[in-house]
mmCIF file of C-alpha atoms in Angstrom:
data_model
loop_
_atom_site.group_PDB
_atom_site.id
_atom_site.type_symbol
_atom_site.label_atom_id
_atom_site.label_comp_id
_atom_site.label_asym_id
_atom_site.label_seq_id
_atom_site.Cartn_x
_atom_site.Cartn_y
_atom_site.Cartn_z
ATOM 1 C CA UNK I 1 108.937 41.422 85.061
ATOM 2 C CA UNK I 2 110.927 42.501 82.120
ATOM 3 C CA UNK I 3 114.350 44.349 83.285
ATOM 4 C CA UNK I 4 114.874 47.499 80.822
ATOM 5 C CA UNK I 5 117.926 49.067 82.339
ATOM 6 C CA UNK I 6 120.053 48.647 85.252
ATOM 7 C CA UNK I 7 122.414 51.328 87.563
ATOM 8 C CA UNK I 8 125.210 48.561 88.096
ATOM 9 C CA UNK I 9 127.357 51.505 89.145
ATOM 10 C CA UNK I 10 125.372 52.341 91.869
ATOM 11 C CA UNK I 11 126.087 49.571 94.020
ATOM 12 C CA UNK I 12 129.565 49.895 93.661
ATOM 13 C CA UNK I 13 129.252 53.828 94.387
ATOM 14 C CA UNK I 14 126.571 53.545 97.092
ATOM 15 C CA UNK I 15 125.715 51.387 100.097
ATOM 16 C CA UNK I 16 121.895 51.102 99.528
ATOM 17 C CA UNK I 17 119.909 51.300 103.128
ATOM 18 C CA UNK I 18 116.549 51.109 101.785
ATOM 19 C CA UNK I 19 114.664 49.979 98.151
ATOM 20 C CA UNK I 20 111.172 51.641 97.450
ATOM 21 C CA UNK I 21 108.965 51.212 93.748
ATOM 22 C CA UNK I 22 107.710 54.014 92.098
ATOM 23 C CA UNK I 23 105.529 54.353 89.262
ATOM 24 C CA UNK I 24 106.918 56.843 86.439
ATOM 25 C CA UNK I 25 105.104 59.870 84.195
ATOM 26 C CA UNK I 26 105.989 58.561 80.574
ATOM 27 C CA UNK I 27 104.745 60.207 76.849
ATOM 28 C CA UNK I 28 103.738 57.486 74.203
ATOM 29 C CA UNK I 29 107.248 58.397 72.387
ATOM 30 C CA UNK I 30 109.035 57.405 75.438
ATOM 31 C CA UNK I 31 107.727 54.047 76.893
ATOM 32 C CA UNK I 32 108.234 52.914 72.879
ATOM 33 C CA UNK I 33 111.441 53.958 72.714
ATOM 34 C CA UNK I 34 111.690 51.674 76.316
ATOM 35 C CA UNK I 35 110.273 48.654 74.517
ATOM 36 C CA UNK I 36 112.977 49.002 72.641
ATOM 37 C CA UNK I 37 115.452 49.103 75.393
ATOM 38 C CA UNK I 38 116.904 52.443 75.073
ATOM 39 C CA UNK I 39 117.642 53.693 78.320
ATOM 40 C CA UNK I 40 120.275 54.832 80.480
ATOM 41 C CA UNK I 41 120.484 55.055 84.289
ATOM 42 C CA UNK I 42 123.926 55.576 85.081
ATOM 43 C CA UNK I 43 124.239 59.231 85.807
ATOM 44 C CA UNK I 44 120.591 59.244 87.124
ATOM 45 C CA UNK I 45 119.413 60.329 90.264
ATOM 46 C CA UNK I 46 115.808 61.271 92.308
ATOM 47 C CA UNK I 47 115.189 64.783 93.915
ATOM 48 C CA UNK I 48 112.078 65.689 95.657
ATOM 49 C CA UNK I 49 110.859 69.253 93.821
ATOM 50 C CA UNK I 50 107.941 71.348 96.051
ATOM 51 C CA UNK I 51 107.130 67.622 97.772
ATOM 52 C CA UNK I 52 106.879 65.571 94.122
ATOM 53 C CA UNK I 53 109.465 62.932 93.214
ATOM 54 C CA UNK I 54 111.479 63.812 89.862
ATOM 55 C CA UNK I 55 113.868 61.358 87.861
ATOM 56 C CA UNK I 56 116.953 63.411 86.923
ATOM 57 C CA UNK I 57 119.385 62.982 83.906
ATOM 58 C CA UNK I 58 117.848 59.377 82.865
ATOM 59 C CA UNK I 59 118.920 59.069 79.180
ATOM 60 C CA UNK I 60 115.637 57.565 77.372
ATOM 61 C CA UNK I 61 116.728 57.858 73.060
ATOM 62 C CA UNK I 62 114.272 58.771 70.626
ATOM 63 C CA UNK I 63 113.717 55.831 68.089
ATOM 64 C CA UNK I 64 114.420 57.204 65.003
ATOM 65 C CA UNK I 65 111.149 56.476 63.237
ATOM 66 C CA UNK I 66 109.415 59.248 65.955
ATOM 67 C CA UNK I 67 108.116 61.991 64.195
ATOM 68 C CA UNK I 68 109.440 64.883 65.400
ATOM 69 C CA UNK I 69 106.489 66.562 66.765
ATOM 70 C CA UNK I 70 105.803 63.571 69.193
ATOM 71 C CA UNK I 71 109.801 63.601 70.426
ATOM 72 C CA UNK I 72 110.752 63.295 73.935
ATOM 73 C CA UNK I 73 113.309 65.190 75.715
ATOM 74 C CA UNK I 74 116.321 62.612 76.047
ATOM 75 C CA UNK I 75 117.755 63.580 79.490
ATOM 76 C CA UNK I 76 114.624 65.316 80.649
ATOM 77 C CA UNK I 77 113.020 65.306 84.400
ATOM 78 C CA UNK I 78 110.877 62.402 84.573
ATOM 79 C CA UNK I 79 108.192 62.720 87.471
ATOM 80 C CA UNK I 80 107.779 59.420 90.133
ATOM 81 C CA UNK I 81 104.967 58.579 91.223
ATOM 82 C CA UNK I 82 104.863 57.462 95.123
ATOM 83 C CA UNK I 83 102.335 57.395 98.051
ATOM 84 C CA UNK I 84 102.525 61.064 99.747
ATOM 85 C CA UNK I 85 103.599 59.310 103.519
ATOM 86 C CA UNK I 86 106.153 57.735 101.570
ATOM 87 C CA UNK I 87 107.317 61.020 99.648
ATOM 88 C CA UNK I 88 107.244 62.633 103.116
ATOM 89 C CA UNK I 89 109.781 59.560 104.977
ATOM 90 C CA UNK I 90 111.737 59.813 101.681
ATOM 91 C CA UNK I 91 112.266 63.674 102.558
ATOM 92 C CA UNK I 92 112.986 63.250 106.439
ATOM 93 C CA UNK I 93 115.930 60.784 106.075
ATOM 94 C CA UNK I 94 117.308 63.106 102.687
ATOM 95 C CA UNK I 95 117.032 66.156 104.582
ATOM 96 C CA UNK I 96 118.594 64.873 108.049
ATOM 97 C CA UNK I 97 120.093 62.162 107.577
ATOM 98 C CA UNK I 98 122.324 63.193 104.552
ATOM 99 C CA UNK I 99 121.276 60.283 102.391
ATOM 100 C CA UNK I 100 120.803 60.201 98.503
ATOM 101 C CA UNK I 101 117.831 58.618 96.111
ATOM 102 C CA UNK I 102 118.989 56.994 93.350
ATOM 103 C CA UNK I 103 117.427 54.677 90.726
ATOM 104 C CA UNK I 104 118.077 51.334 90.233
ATOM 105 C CA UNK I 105 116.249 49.939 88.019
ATOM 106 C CA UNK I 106 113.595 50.536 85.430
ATOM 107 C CA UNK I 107 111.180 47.275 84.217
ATOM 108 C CA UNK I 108 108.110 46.774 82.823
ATOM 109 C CA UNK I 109 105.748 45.027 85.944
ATOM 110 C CA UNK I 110 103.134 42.183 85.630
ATOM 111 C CA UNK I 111 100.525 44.808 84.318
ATOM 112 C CA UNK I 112 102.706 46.040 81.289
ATOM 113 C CA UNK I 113 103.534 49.458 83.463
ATOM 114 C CA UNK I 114 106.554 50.935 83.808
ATOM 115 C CA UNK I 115 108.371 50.926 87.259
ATOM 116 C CA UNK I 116 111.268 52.027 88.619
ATOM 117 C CA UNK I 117 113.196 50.901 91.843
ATOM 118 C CA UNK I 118 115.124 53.864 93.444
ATOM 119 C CA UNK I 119 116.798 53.325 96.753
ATOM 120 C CA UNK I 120 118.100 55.066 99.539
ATOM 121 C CA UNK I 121 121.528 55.129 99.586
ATOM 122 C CA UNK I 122 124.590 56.607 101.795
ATOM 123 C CA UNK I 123 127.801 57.283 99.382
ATOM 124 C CA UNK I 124 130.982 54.924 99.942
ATOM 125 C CA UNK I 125 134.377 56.293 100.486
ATOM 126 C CA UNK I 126 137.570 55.342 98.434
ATOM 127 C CA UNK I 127 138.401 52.834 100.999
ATOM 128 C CA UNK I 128 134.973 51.270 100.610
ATOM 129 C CA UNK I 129 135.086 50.600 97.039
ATOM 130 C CA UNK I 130 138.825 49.505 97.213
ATOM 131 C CA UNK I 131 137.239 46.375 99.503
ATOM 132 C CA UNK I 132 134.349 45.988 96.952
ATOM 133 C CA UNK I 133 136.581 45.182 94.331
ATOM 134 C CA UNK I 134 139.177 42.848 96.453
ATOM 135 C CA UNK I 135 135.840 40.868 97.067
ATOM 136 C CA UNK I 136 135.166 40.655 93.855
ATOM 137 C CA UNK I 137 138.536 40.020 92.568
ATOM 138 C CA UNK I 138 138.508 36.469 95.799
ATOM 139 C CA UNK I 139 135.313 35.976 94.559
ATOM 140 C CA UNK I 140 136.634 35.599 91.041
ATOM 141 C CA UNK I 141 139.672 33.893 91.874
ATOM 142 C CA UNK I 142 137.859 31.164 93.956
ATOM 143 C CA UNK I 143 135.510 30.233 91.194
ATOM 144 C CA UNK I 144 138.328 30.168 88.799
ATOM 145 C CA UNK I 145 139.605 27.457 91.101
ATOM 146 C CA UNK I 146 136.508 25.603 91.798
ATOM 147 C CA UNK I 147 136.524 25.223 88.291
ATOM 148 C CA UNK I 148 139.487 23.683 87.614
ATOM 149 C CA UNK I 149 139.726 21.688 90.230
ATOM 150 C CA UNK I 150 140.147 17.807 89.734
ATOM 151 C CA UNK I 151 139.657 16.286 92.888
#
């Protein structure tokens, strides 16, 4: 499994309930351009259109050898692939539950495919995040003194 991009923002933003894998609709221009490692998931996010899973505001760059005939859209809607019963759970707990799809990570699988893990997420508050980073910031601190400890 080769990791192309990664959403580290979204674990700091999000408390993530749930992880599913989807399959992704890709043009020859595009999963090229991923071989490359040209992608973006930071501002990305999942909606379900008329009951089909789209990827939303992924930035995938056009290599610059691409003729431009064959170019992608950059920050186009990208369509998932997923099971219909899961599509249909995925919509229940958006639509009632108030939570959010986001993507987590996009990687190349055992069969040379393109995946991507999106998640079901709840937002964090301010007060959230402000204990995410004191964690980190023991966390830190405590293997800074492992470290140097002579003992």
């Amino acid at each position: 499994m080769k990791i192309i991009a990664r959403n580290k923002k979204a674990l700091f933003d999000y408390a993530i309930i749930e992880r599913f894998e989807a399959g992704i609709v890709l043009r020859g221009s595009e999963v090229v351009a991923l071989r490359a490692g040209r992608a973006n998931l930071k501002d990305s996010f999942v909606r379900i259109i008329r009951g089909e899973l789209f990827l939303l505001n992924a930035h995938i760059s056009a290599l610059s050898t691409t003729h431009f005939f064959y170019r992608h859209e950059e920050r186009g809607a990208r369509k998932l692939l997923m099971h219909r019963r899961q599509i249909d759970k995925l919509l229940g707990k958006v639509s009632v539950e108030g939570y959010t799809l986001i993507g987590l990570e996009l990687y190349f699988n055992a069969k040379n495919k393109v995946k991507l893990t999106l998640a079901l997420a709840k937002g964090k508050n301010l007060h959230d995040k402000r204990e995410a980073l004191k964690k980190k910031q023991a966390d830190l601190e405590a293997k800074m003194a492992m470290k140097f400890y002579k003992g």
